[in-house]
Coordinates of C-alpha atoms and ligand atoms in Angstrom, one line a residue:
X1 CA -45.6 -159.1 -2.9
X2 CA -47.3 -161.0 -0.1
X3 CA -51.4 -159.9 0.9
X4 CA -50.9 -156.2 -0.8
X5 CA -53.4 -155.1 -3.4
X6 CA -53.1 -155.6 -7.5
X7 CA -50.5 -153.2 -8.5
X8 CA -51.0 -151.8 -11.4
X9 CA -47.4 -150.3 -13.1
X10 CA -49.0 -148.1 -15.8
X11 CA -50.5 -146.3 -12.4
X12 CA -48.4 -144.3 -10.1
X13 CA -48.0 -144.8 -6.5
X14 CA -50.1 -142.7 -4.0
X15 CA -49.1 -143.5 -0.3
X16 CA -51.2 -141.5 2.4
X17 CA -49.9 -141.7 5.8
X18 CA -52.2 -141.4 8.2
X19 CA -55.9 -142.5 9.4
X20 CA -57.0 -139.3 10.7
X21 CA -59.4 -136.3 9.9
X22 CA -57.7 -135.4 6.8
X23 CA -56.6 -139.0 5.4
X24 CA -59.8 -139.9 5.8
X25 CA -61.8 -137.5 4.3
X26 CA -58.8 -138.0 0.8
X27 CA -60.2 -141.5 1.1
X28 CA -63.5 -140.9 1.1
X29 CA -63.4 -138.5 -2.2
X30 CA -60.4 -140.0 -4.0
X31 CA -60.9 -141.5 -7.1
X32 CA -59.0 -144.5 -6.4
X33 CA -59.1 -146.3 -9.9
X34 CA -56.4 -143.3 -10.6
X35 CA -53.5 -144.8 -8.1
X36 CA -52.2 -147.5 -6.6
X37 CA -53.2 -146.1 -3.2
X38 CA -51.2 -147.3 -0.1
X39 CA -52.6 -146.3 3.3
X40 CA -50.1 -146.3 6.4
X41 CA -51.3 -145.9 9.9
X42 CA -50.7 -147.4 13.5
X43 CA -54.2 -147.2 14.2
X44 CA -56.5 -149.0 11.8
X45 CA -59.1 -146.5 12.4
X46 CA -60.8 -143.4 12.5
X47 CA -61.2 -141.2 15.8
X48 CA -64.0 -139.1 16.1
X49 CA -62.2 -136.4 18.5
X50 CA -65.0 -134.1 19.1
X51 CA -66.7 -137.1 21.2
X52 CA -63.8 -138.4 22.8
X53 CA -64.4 -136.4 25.9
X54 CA -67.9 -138.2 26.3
X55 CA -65.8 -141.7 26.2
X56 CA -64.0 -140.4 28.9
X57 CA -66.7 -140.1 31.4
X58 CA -68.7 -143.3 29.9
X59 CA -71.2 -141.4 28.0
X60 CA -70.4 -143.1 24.7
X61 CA -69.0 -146.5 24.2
X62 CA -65.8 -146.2 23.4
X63 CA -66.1 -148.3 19.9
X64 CA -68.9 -145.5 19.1
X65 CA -66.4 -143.0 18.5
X66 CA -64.1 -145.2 16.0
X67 CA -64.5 -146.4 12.7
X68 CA -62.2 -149.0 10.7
X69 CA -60.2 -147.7 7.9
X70 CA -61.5 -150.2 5.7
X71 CA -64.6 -149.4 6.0
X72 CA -63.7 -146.4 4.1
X73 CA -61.2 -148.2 1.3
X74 CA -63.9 -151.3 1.2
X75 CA -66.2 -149.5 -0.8
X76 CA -63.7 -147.6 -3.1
X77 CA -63.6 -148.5 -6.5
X78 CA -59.9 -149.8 -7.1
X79 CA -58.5 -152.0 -4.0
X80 CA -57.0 -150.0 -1.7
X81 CA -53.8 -151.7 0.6
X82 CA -54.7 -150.2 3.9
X83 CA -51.4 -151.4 6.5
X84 CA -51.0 -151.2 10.3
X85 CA -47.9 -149.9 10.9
X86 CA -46.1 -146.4 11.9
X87 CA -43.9 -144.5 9.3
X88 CA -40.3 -143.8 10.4
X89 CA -38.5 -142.8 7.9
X90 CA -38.9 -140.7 4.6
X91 CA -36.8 -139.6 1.9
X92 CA -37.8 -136.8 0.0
X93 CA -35.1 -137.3 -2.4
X94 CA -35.4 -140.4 -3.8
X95 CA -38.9 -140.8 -2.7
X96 CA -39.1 -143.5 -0.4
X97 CA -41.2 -144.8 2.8
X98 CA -40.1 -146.4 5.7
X99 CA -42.8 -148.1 8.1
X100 CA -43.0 -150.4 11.0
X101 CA -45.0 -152.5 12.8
X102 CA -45.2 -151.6 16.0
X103 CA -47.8 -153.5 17.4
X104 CA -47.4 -156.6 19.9
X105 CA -47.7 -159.0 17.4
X106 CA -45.0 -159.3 14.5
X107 CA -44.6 -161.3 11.8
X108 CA -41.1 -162.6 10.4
X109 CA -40.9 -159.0 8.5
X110 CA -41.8 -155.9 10.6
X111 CA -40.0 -153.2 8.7
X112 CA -39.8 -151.8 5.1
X113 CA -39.6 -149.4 3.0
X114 CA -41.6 -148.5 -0.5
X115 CA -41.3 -145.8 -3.0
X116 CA -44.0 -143.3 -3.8
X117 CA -44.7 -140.8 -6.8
X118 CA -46.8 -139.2 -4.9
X119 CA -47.5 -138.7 -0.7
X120 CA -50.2 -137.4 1.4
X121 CA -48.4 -136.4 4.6
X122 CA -51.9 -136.6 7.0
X123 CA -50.1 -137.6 10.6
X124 CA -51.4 -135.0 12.7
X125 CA -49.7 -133.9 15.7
X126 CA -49.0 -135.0 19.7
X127 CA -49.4 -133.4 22.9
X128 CA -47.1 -130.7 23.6
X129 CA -46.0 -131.2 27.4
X130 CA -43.4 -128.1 27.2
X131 CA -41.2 -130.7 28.9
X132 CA -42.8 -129.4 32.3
X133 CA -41.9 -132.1 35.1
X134 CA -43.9 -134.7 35.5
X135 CA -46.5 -134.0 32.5
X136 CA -45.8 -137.2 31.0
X137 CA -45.8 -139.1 34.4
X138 CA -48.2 -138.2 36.2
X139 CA -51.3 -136.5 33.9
X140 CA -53.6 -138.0 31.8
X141 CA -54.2 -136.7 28.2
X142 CA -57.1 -136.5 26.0
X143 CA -56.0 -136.8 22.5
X144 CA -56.5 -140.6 21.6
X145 CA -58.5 -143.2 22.6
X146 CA -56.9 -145.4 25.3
X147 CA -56.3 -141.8 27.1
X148 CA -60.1 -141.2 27.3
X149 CA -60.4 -144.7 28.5
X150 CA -57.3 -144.3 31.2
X151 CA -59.2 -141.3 32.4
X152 CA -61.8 -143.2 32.9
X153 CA -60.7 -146.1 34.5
X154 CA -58.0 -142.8 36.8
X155 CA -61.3 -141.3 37.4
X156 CA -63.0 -143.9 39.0
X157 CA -60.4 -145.3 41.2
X158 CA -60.0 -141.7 42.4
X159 CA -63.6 -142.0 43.8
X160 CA -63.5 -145.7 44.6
X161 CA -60.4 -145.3 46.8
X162 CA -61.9 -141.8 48.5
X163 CA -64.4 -144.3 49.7
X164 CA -62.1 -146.6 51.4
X165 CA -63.2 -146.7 54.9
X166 CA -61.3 -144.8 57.5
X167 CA -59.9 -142.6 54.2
X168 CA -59.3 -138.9 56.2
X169 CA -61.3 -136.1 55.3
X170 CA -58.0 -134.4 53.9
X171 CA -57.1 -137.0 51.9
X172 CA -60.9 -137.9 50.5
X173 CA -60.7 -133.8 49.7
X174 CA -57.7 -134.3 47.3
X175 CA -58.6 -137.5 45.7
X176 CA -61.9 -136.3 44.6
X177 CA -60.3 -133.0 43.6
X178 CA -59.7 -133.2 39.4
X179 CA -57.6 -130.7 38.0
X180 CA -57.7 -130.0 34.0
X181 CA -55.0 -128.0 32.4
X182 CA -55.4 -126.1 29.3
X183 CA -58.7 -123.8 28.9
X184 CA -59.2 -124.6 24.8
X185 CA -61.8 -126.2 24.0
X186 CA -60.8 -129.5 25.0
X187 CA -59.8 -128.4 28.3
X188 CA -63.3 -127.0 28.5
X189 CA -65.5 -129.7 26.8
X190 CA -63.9 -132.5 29.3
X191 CA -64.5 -130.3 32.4
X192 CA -68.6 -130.0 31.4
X193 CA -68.5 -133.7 30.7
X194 CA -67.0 -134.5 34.1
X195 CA -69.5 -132.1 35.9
X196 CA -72.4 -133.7 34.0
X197 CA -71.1 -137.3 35.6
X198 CA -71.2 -135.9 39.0
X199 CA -74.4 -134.2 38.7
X200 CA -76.8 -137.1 36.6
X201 CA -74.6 -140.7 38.3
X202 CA -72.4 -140.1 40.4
X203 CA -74.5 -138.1 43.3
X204 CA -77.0 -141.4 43.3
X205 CA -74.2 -144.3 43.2
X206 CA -72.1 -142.1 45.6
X207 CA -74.2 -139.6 47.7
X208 CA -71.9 -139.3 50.7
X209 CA -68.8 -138.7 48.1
X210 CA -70.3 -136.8 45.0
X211 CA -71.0 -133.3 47.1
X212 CA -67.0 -133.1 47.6
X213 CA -66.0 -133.8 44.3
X214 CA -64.1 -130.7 42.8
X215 CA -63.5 -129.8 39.3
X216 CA -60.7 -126.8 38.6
X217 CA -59.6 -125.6 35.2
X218 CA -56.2 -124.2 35.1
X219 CA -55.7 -121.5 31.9
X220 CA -52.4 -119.2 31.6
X221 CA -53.6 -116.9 29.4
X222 CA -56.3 -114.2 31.0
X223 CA -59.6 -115.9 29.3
X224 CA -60.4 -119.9 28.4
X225 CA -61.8 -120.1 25.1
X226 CA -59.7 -117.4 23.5
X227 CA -60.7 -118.3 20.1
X228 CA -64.5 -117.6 20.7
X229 CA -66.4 -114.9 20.9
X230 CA -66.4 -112.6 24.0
X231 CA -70.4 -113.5 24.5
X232 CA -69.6 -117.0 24.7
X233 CA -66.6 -117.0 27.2
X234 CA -68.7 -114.9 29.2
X235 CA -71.9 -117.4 28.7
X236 CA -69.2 -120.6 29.8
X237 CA -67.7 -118.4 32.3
X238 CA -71.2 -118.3 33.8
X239 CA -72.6 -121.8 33.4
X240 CA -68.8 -122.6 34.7
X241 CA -69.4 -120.6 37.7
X242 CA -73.0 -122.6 38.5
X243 CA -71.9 -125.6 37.9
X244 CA -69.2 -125.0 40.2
X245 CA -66.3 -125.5 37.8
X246 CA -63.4 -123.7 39.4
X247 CA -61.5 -121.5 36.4
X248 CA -58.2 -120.0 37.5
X249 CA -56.9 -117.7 34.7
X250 CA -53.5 -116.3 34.5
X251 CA -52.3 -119.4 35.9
X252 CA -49.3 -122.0 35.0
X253 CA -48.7 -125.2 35.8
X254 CA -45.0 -125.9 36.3
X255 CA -45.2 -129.3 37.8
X256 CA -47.5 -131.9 37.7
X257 CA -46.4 -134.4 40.8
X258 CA -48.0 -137.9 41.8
X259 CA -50.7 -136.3 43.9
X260 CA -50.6 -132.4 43.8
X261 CA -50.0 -129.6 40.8
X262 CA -47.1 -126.9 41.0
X263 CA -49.2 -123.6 39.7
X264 CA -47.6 -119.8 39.2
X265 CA -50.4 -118.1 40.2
X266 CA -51.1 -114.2 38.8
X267 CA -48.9 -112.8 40.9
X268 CA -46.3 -115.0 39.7
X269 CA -46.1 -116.6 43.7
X270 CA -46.0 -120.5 43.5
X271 CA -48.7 -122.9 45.3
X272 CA -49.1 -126.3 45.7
X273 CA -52.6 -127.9 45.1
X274 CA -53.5 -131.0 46.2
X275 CA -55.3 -133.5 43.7
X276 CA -56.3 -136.7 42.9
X277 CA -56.3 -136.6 38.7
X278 CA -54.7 -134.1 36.4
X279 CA -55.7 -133.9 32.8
X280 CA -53.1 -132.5 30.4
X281 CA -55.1 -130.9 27.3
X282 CA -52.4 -127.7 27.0
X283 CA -52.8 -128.3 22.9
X284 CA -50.6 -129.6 20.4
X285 CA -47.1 -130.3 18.8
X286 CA -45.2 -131.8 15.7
X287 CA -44.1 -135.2 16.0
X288 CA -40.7 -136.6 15.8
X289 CA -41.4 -137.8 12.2
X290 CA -42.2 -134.5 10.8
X291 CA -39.4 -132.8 12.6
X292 CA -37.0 -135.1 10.8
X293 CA -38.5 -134.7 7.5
X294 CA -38.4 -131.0 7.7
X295 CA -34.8 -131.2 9.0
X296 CA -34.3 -133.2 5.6
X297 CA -35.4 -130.0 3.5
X298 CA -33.7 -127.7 5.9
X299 CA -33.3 -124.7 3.2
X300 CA -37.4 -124.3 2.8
X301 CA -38.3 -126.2 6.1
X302 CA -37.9 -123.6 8.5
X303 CA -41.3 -123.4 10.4
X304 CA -41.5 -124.4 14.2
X305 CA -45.0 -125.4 13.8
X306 CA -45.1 -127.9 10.9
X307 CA -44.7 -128.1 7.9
X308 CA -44.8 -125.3 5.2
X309 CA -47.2 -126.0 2.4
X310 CA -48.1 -123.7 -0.4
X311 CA -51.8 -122.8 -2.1
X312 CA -52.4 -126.4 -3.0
X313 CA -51.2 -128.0 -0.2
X314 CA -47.6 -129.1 -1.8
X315 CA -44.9 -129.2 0.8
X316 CA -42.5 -126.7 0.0
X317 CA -39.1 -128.2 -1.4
X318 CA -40.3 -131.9 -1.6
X319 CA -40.2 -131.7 -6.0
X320 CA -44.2 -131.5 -5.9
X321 CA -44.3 -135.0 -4.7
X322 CA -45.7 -134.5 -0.9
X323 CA -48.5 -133.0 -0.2
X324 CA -49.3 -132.4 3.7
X325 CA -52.9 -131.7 5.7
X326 CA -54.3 -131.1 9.1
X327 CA -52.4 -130.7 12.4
X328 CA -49.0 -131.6 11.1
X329 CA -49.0 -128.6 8.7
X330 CA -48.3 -124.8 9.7
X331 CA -50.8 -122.7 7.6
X332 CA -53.1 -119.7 9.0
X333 CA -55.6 -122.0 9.5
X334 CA -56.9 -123.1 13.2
X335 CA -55.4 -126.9 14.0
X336 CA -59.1 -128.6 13.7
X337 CA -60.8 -131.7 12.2
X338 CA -62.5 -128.9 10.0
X339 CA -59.2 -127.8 8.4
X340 CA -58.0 -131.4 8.2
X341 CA -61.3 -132.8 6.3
X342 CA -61.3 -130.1 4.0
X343 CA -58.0 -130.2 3.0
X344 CA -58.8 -133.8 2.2
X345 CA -61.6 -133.4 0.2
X346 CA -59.8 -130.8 -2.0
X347 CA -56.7 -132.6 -2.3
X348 CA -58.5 -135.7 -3.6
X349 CA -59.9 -133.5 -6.2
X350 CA -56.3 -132.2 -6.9
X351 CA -55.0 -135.5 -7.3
X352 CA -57.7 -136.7 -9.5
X353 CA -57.0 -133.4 -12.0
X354 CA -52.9 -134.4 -11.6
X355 CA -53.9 -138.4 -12.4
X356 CA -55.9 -136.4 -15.4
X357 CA -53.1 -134.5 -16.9
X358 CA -50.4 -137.6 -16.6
X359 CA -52.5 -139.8 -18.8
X360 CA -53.6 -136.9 -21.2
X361 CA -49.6 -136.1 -20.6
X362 CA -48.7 -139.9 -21.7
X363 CA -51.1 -139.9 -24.5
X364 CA -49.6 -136.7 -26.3
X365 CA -46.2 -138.0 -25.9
X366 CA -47.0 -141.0 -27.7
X367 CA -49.2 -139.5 -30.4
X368 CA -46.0 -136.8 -30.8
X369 CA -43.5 -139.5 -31.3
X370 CA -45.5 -141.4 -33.9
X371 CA -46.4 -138.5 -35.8
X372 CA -43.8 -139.2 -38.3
X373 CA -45.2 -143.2 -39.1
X374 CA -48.7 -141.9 -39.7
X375 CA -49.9 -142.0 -43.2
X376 CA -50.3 -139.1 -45.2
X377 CA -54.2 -139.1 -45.7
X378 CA -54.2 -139.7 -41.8
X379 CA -51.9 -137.3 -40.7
X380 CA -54.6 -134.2 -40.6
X381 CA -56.7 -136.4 -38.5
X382 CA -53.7 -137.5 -35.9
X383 CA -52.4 -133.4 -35.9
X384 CA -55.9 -132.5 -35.4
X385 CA -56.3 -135.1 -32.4
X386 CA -52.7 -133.9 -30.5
X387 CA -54.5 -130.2 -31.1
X388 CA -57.1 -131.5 -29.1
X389 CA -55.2 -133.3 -26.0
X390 CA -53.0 -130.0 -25.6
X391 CA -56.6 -128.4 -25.4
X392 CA -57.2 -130.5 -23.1
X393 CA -54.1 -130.2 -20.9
X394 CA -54.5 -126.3 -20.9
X395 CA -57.6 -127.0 -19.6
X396 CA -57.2 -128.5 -16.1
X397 CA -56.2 -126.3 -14.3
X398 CA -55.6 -126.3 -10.1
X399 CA -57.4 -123.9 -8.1
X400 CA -55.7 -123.5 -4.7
X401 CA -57.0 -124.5 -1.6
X402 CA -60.2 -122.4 0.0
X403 CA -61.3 -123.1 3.5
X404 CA -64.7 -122.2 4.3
X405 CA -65.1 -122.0 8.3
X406 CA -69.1 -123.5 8.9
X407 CA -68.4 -121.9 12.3
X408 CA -67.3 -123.7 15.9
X409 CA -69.5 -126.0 18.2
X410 CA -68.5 -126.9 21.9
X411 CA -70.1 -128.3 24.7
X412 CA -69.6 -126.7 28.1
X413 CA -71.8 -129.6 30.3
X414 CA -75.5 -129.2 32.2
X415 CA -76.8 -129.8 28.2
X416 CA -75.6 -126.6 27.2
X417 CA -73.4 -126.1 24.2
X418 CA -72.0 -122.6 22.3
X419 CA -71.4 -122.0 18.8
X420 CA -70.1 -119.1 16.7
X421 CA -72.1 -119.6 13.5
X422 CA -70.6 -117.4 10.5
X423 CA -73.6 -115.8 9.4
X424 CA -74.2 -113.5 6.6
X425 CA -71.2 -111.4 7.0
X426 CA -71.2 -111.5 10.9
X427 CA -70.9 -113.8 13.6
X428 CA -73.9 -115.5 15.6
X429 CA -72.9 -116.3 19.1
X430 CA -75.5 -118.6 20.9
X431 CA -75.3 -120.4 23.8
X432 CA -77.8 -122.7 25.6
X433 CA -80.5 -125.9 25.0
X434 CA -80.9 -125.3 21.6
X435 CA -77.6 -124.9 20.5
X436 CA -76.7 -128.0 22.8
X437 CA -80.0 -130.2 20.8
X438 CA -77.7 -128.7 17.6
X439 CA -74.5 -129.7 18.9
X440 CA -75.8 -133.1 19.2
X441 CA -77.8 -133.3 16.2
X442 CA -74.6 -131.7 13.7
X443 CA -72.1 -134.2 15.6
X444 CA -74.4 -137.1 14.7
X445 CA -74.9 -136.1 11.1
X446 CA -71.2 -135.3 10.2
X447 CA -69.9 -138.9 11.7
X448 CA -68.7 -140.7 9.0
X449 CA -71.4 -143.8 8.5
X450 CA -74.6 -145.1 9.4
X451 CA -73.1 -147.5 11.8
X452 CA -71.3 -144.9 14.0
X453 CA -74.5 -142.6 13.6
X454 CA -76.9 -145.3 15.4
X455 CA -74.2 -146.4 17.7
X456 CA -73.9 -143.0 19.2
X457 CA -77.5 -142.1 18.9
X458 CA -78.2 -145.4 21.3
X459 CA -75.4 -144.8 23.6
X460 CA -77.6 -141.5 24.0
X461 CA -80.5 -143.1 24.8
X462 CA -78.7 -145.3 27.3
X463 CA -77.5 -143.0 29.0
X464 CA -80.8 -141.3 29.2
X465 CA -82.4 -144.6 30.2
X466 CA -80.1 -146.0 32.4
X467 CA -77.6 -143.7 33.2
X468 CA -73.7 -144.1 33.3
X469 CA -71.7 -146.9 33.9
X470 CA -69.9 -146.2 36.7
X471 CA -67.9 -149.9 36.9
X472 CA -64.0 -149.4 36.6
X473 CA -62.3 -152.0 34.1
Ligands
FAD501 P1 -55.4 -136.7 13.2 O1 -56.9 -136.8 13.1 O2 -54.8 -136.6 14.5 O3 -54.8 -138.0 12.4 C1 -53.5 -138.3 12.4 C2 -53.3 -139.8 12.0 O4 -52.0 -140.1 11.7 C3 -53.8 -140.8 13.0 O5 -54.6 -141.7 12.3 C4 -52.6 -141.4 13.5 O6 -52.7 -142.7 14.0 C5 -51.7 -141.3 12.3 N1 -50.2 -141.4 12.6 C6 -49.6 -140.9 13.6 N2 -48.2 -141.2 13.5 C7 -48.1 -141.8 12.4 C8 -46.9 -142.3 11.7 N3 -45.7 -142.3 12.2 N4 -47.1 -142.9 10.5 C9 -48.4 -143.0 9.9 N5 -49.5 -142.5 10.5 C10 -49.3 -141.9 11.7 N6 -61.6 -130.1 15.8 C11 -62.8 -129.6 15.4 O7 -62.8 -129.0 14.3 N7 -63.9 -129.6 16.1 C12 -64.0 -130.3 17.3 O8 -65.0 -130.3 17.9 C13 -62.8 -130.9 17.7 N8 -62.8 -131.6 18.9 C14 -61.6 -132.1 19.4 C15 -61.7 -132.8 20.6 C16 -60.5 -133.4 21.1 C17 -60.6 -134.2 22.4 C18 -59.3 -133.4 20.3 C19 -58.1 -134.1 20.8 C20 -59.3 -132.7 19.1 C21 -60.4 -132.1 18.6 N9 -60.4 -131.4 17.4 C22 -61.6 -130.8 17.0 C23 -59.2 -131.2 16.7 C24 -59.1 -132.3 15.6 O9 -59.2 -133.6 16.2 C25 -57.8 -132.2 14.8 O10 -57.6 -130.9 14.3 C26 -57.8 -133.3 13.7 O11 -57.7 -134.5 14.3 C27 -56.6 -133.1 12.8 O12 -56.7 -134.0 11.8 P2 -55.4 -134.7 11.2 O13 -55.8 -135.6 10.1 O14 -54.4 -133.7 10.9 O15 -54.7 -135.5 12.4
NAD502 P1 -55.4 -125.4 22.6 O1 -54.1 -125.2 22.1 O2 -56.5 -124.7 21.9 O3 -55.5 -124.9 24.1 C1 -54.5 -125.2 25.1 C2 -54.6 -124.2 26.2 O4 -53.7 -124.6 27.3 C3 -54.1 -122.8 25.8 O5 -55.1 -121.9 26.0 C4 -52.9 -122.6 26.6 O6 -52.8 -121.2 27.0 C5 -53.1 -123.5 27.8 N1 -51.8 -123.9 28.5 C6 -50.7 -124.4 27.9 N2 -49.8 -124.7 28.8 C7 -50.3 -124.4 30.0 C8 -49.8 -124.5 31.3 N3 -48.6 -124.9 31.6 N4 -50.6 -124.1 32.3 C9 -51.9 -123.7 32.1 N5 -52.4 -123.6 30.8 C10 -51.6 -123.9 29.8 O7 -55.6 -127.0 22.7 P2 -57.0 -127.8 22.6 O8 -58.1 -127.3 23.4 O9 -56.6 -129.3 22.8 O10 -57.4 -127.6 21.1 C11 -56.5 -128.0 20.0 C12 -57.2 -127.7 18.7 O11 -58.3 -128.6 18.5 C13 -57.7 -126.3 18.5 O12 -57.5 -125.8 17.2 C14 -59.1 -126.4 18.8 O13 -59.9 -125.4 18.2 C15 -59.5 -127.8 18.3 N6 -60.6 -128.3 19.1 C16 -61.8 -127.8 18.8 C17 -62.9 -128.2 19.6 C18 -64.3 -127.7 19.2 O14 -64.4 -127.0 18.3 N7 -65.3 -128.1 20.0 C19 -62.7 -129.1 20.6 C20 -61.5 -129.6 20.9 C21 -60.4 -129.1 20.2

């Protein structure tokens, strides 16, 4: 009913939640003439998370970094009903969606629910603030969109109001004092990307200021980075350490308050630091929605992490009808866009060889059951024809799911970027120019399309030009 797509009832119904890493790369490979495909996300677009960090300091344009779902499902050969809205509800049982919309605007309906044969669970996962006071208050995150541009805008004010006159030296000290918590690479990326602000823009627009502006990374474990090479921390340790990027290992935040972080230093004593921003990238949970669909399948559902899938991606207990990717799934796999897009790629291929065997499926069920009306000189013909679609059948079969790593790129700031490049049977570690030129140059050729290629390519060139906006909006 109402604006959805042609529904088609010999077809079954594929919903994929989600508008992510992983839904979008199912999009992008799914045969779509083989379902009636139902997308469901809040955010009618794509994030590209490995720039986000350059958003936040005005490097790229915000509207770079995204790209509309339907840009996607536009070209796709069967219609594809792509809907704004947030699931909240799903029964596994009967096999039914329940999704909102959640947005400012609403319409006379808001709420419903559908039924699916088949679902792609693809709804990734939110920040995990270990309920440590005043996380939620008083950080910033870097996980979506707006939190990259509330950064921004935090950022800014921090230095705007640091050069309101008569400001005291102590208090000019804290404000321009930006603490980020969490040494993964996030953690890391955002702190180069804030050092490269102060050094190229901010010491010409605010040369009395920019000399006092302080970066520190907070990490509990005893190294940031812990899933790179030892070579590479060292190498970021080092560029860290010249760029004057404070790293304090071994040390936990326990509070973040309104202008100053609670840290357990090594020797588990408690100190106060004074700040003006605190970023919160201290990784990853499950959200609420996944929590309450595991709780729904609470014999096989027993996974803190996320969700337990087998070899082909099925979620365990959910009668080979949901199939879950990316962040919101607990596999042995890192949490990264690289997981997520492959899984999508391969389950688009697995539901193309399942869309296969249902109509081969169908047609052997109906050539069984009119066997017995087929006329005698036809009846070799029509045995000789079911011979062939079981043939068929046996044929397809799944191969489960096999990730192949192509290595792991970040940028550490001053145009310098590492990577651990699986090579041969080893590991290349580089660091430096070059690897920063092929940071750039592998980010811009895995963005989705054309269009988000050339709009981060100029906002490259901009920057070069003209350097970074510092205006607050
Ligand atoms: P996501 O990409 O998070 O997508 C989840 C989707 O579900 C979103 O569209 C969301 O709107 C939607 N959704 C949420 N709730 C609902 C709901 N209730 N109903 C329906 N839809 C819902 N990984 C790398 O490999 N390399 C990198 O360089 C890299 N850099 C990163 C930088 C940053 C700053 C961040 C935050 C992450 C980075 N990652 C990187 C990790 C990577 O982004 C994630 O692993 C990846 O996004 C996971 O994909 P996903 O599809 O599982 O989830
Ligand atoms: P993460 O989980 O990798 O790192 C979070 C860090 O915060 C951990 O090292 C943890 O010890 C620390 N931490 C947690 N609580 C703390 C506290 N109270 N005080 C101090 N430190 C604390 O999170 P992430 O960096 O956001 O990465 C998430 C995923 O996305 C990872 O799989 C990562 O590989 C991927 N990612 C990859 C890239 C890249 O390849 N360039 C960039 C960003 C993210």
């Amino acid at each position: 009913p109402g604006a959805q797509m042609p529904f088609d009832p010999e077809k079954k119904t594929l919903v994929v939640l989600g508008s992510g890493w992983g839904a979008t790369s199912l999009l992008k490979t799914l045969d779509t003439a083989d379902y009636n495909v139902v997308v469901i996300s809040p955010k009618n677009y794509f994030l590209f998370t490995p720039l986000l960090p350059s958003v936040a300091v005005g490097t790229l344009n915000p509207r770079s970094i995204i790209q509309p779902t339907r840009y996607v499902t536009r070209h796709k050969k069967r219609a594809v009903s792509v809907i704004e809205a947030e699931a909240s509800d799903i029964d596994p049982i009967n096999k039914t969606i329940t999704f909102a919309d959640n947005s400012e605007i609403k319409g006379q309906v808001s709420t419903t629910t559908i039924p699916y044969d088949y679902l792609v669970y693809a709804v990734g996962a939110e920040v995990q603030t270990f309920n440590i006071p005043g996380v939620k208050e008083n950080a910033c995150f870097m996980k979506e969109l707006a939190d990259a541009e509330n950064m921004q805008r935090r950022f800014m004010d921090c230095v705007e109001t640091a050069a309101f006159p008569g400001q005291a030296i102590e208090e000019i000290d804290r404000l321009l004092h930006m603490v980020v918590v969490g040494g993964g690479p996030t953690g890391v990326e955002l702190s180069g990307e804030l050092h490269d602000f102060l050094e190229d823009d901010l010491k010409s627009w605010y040369p009395e200021l920019a000399g006092k502006i302080r970066i520190t990374l907070v990490e509990a474990l005893p190294s940031v980075l812990p899933s790179f090479s030892k070579q590479l921390i060292s190498y970021t340790v080092s560029t860290f350490k010249e760029s004057k990027i404070d790293i304090l290992t071994k040390t936990m935040v326990k509070e973040v308050k309104e202008k100053s972080v609670i840290l357990q230093m090594p020797d588990k004593s408690i100190q106060e630091m004074p700040c003006g921003m605190v970023v919160w990238a201290a990784g990853n949970k499950g959200r609420k929605l996944t929590q309450d669909l595991m709780a729904k399948l609470p014999t096989t559902q027993t996974n803190r992490r996320g969700l337990v899938v087998d070899d082909y991606l099925r979620m365990q207990g959910a009668q080979d009808s949901i199939f879950a990717i990316g962040d919101c799934t607990a596999t042995s796999y890192a949490p990264t866009a690289q997981v997520a897009s492959q899984q999508g790629a391969y389950l688009a291929r697995v539901l193309g060889h399942l869309a296969k065997k249902d109509n081969l499926k169908n047609k052997l069920h109906q050539l069984e059951s009119n066997i017995d009306e087929v006329k005698e000189e036809e009846k070799k013909a029509a045995v000789a024809e079911i011979e062939s679609v079981r043939n068929q059948l046996a044929k397809i079969k799944l191969r489960p799911f096999h990730y192949s790593h192509q290595g792991s790129l970040a940028y550490i700031g001053s145009e310098k970027a590492i990577a651990d490049l699986p090579f041969m049977n080893g590991n290349i570690a580089s660091g430096g120019v070059a690897t920063f030129l092929f940071w750039r140059s592998a980010y811009l050729s895995t963005l989705f399309s054309l269009r988000n290629r050339t709009l981060v390519g100029t906002d490259w060139v901009k920057v070069k030009l003209f350097g970074r906006d510092v205006s607050r909006e």
